[in-house]
Amino acid sequence: MNNKKRVLAHIRNSAIIRNPLLFEAVGLCPVVAIATSLKSAALLALLTALEMIICEVFASLFLKNVRRYIRVALYFLLGIAVIFPIMAITKRFIPSLTVDFGVYLPLMAVNSLIALHCERIAVKRKVKNSFIDAVSASFSYGLTAIATGFLRELFGNGTIGGHEINIPVKFSALLLPFGGLLILGFLAAVLKAFIAKAYPDMSPDYSFDTSEVRRSLRGSLRELMNDDFNPYGEESDIIPEGAVYIKKHAPKHAKKIRMTNEDTIKITDDMVKAIKEADENQNDTDGKKSRKKLKHKKINRKKEKSVQKNLTPTVDETVLSMPDSEMPQDSGERTYLDDFSDMLSELEDYKNRVSADADGSADKDADRASEGTDVGGEEE
Amino acid sequence: MSWFLQLVSASFYVMLIQNLIFSGGYGISEAVRMSAKPRQLLPLALFIAYFSTTVSVACALLDLIPFVNALGELAHAGIFSAVLLLIYLITMTAVLIYGKIKPRTIRRIGIAAFNTLVLAVPFINYRSAFTVYEAVGSGLGAGAAFVIAVLLISEGLKRLDMNRSVPACFKGTPSLLIYTAILSMAFAGLAGQTATM
């Protein structure tokens, strides 16, 4: 019974909460380009399902101990092995479809959806689980593609499955790639509204992490090359409970900015190192080390005394409150502490803005309420 | 000098007039996903430009052989795929021999090599009968097109993420997809694309 429930939960997660097309934004290219009619969308769904099931089962059976860079190439080879015979068959028996699909049919061999599911699930789980995942993900992918194809054909071409339907206006531009994206966007909104109603404790937002987007593009190419790269969330060396970690290790700062556990803030291993360094400074009760460092960095005596008084510097004191002129300048490069402090100050700004907005809206409501009573009074 | 003009015109064609990501939808998943990781853009774009250019040039050179040129589209698809696979393996071998490879670099190379944008470039060259110089231009242009697409989407995502007046059900990917559709519409207009009915 438990197994059955688990399987159902997995299907629900894979098909609805983490819908690959609508929330994870993977495998968009074929749908946007090919799914312009019900027939082509159905064929696309079928091909994707076939490719996905074969690849995931194969990966789960044979590729668990294969190195990652070889696995990626093997997914491509498997894709070719599935797609190319179908290309040959369709060219011979349904040549019109080959024309419709054009260059996109061979491109399906490099479907990001398949690589993602193989890496995230197939190479880590048993064959049965991989098969269930492949079926549920390809089902949701196919269903979304078919819905997109249906709507594009109906409103773009005025037909359903090739049969003429009398609709007053045709939006033929929907057959272009942007039409596909537009319909997918609205379908995603509808599904999100449904999830909010049917599964209020679940959010599809977790499948597309945008926490990094507020950070600016900065740093040297070397630094960027050393950044963690995890675009599909298949492997992660990021500590997800960032807010909890900060509350534990920098409690004063967390309290100051009223940090809650729900605040989406991510800390990498390097950030942890930075926090630990800050903690070590905090525990430096005799203050000799910090004084020596400050002397070494040519900080004047007055400021040195003020630092000496605060012998238990917290993360915000050491990193955030220190003016730029007093920041260590010897290396001339940004450190992880800088990143960490930027991240915290961004979060603080955001919190302030949110509270200001809330205050503003409360004031507006109060104004409106008072206006309402005034008007009411006048009417009376 | 004409070779330079060929290279530049093909590059601009692929990058701006017929932006592969917005007008054709090639590599749109990678562009949308990467827009949420703006710090990863530069390294990944470099790898994409490298793969698209090398694959494009290698395929254009192979197409100069009369026997290869006479083959059908299916055979060409096989050749292009084999070239991509070969270049990926050569690159990985070189990187492994260099010895300082990190898992994140492997991830980057894998994603940069096997995506629809890189594989689409030789097909576009073949269909448009591009010369070798034009093939170099289209390869480089594909990398630049990716950078333009990610920067445009990323800026929109940033603003959408901070905008509190976006309805809850449109927050996240729904609004991002609609925003990308509007960008795509603009590029389609620039390219003068029309729907074939």
XYZ file of C-alpha atoms in Angstrom, chain B:
197
model
C 38.457 40.895 -47.878
C 35.328 39.145 -49.126
C 35.979 36.236 -46.737
C 35.796 38.684 -43.841
C 32.527 40.153 -45.090
C 31.111 36.651 -45.498
C 32.093 35.787 -41.940
C 30.684 38.975 -40.436
C 27.442 38.939 -42.421
C 26.751 35.284 -41.508
C 27.563 36.052 -37.895
C 25.168 39.017 -37.770
C 22.498 37.045 -39.592
C 22.593 34.233 -37.026
C 22.993 36.591 -34.078
C 20.530 39.395 -34.727
C 18.428 39.101 -37.877
C 17.604 35.428 -37.504
C 18.480 34.971 -33.822
C 18.577 31.197 -33.570
C 17.197 31.095 -30.051
C 14.271 33.472 -30.437
C 13.399 32.981 -34.103
C 14.016 29.242 -34.323
C 13.665 28.118 -30.723
C 17.051 26.335 -30.858
C 18.610 25.984 -27.419
C 15.729 27.885 -25.835
C 15.601 25.563 -22.811
C 19.276 26.168 -22.075
C 18.832 29.921 -22.541
C 15.806 30.056 -20.234
C 17.460 27.870 -17.592
C 20.728 29.788 -17.788
C 18.948 33.112 -17.443
C 18.433 32.182 -13.797
C 22.184 31.566 -13.454
C 23.681 34.741 -14.909
C 27.064 34.117 -13.325
C 27.424 30.965 -15.402
C 26.781 32.724 -18.675
C 30.297 33.641 -19.728
C 31.970 30.226 -19.287
C 29.040 28.367 -20.830
C 28.762 30.814 -23.733
C 32.467 30.329 -24.439
C 32.042 26.562 -24.585
C 28.908 26.881 -26.771
C 30.724 29.233 -29.168
C 33.643 26.796 -29.260
C 31.459 23.783 -30.056
C 29.184 25.566 -32.528
C 32.167 27.004 -34.416
C 34.243 23.832 -34.521
C 31.300 21.608 -35.479
C 30.128 24.136 -38.048
C 33.569 24.450 -39.664
C 34.248 20.712 -39.611
C 30.894 19.971 -41.254
C 31.363 22.726 -43.854
C 34.798 21.305 -44.714
C 33.365 17.795 -44.986
C 30.660 19.117 -47.275
C 33.340 20.253 -49.713
C 33.943 16.588 -50.527
C 31.682 15.836 -53.530
C 30.732 12.380 -52.218
C 29.551 13.797 -48.878
C 27.809 16.718 -50.535
C 25.794 14.361 -52.733
C 24.390 12.476 -49.731
C 20.813 12.988 -48.552
C 19.583 14.852 -45.485
C 19.416 11.751 -43.310
C 23.037 10.891 -44.050
C 24.004 14.491 -43.390
C 22.237 14.336 -40.035
C 24.309 11.254 -39.206
C 27.536 12.953 -40.273
C 26.796 16.102 -38.261
C 25.999 14.031 -35.174
C 29.177 11.986 -35.606
C 31.252 15.170 -35.977
C 29.722 16.644 -32.808
C 30.392 13.448 -30.894
C 33.970 13.289 -32.165
C 34.700 16.910 -31.263
C 33.211 16.370 -27.820
C 35.375 13.311 -27.236
C 38.504 15.088 -28.493
C 37.768 18.053 -26.229
C 37.173 15.829 -23.226
C 40.365 13.888 -23.907
C 42.333 17.133 -24.152
C 40.802 18.432 -20.931
C 41.498 15.149 -19.117
C 45.097 15.126 -20.333
C 45.458 18.678 -19.033
C 44.569 17.074 -15.726
C 42.992 19.864 -13.715
C 39.427 19.082 -14.642
C 36.672 19.704 -12.130
C 33.183 18.178 -12.116
C 31.605 21.562 -12.878
C 33.749 21.894 -16.017
C 32.556 18.484 -17.172
C 28.968 19.584 -16.598
C 29.553 22.766 -18.576
C 31.173 20.949 -21.487
C 28.388 18.337 -21.573
C 25.606 20.923 -21.636
C 27.442 23.154 -24.106
C 28.104 20.302 -26.528
C 24.811 18.446 -26.567
C 22.118 21.002 -27.105
C 19.886 21.832 -30.036
C 21.652 25.143 -30.729
C 25.052 23.566 -31.427
C 23.621 20.734 -33.529
C 21.336 23.112 -35.445
C 24.204 25.259 -36.762
C 25.584 22.696 -39.280
C 22.031 21.955 -40.465
C 21.421 25.664 -41.089
C 24.762 25.937 -42.888
C 23.882 22.934 -45.042
C 20.395 24.201 -45.897
C 21.627 27.727 -46.596
C 24.637 26.395 -48.571
C 27.057 28.471 -46.487
C 30.745 28.648 -47.413
C 33.467 27.760 -44.876
C 33.874 31.414 -43.874
C 30.144 31.802 -43.465
C 30.175 28.600 -41.404
C 32.767 30.152 -39.065
C 30.596 33.263 -38.835
C 27.440 31.310 -38.079
C 29.251 29.249 -35.415
C 30.531 32.357 -33.651
C 27.183 34.069 -34.175
C 25.396 31.171 -32.482
C 27.519 31.681 -29.362
C 26.846 35.420 -29.445
C 23.127 34.790 -30.042
C 23.099 32.646 -26.922
C 24.716 35.433 -24.893
C 22.204 38.005 -26.197
C 19.281 35.694 -25.467
C 20.410 34.852 -21.940
C 21.140 38.488 -21.069
C 17.744 39.627 -22.371
C 15.859 36.849 -20.605
C 17.886 37.249 -17.417
C 17.146 40.974 -17.194
C 13.454 40.271 -17.685
C 13.512 37.492 -15.100
C 15.195 39.808 -12.599
C 12.525 42.459 -13.065
C 9.685 39.942 -13.012
C 11.114 38.368 -9.872
C 11.179 41.710 -8.059
C 7.829 42.915 -9.374
C 5.221 42.457 -6.681
C 2.275 43.270 -8.937
C 2.672 40.055 -10.981
C -0.258 37.758 -10.051
C 0.756 34.746 -7.959
C -0.154 32.197 -10.612
C 2.021 34.013 -13.173
C 5.071 34.256 -10.894
C 8.093 32.237 -11.983
C 8.113 30.258 -15.206
C 4.647 31.350 -16.536
C 5.627 35.023 -16.702
C 9.114 34.101 -17.866
C 7.741 32.051 -20.776
C 5.386 34.873 -21.780
C 8.218 37.392 -21.552
C 10.413 35.133 -23.719
C 7.514 34.833 -26.188
C 7.334 38.627 -26.469
C 11.083 38.818 -27.094
C 10.751 36.055 -29.656
C 7.911 37.984 -31.305
C 10.157 41.037 -31.583
C 12.916 39.022 -33.254
C 10.391 37.345 -35.560
C 9.229 40.802 -36.586
C 12.812 41.897 -37.188
C 13.450 38.834 -39.334
C 10.140 39.322 -41.180
C 8.971 35.821 -40.310
C 5.478 34.872 -41.443
C 3.455 31.814 -40.566
C 3.029 29.323 -43.392
C -0.474 27.963 -43.423
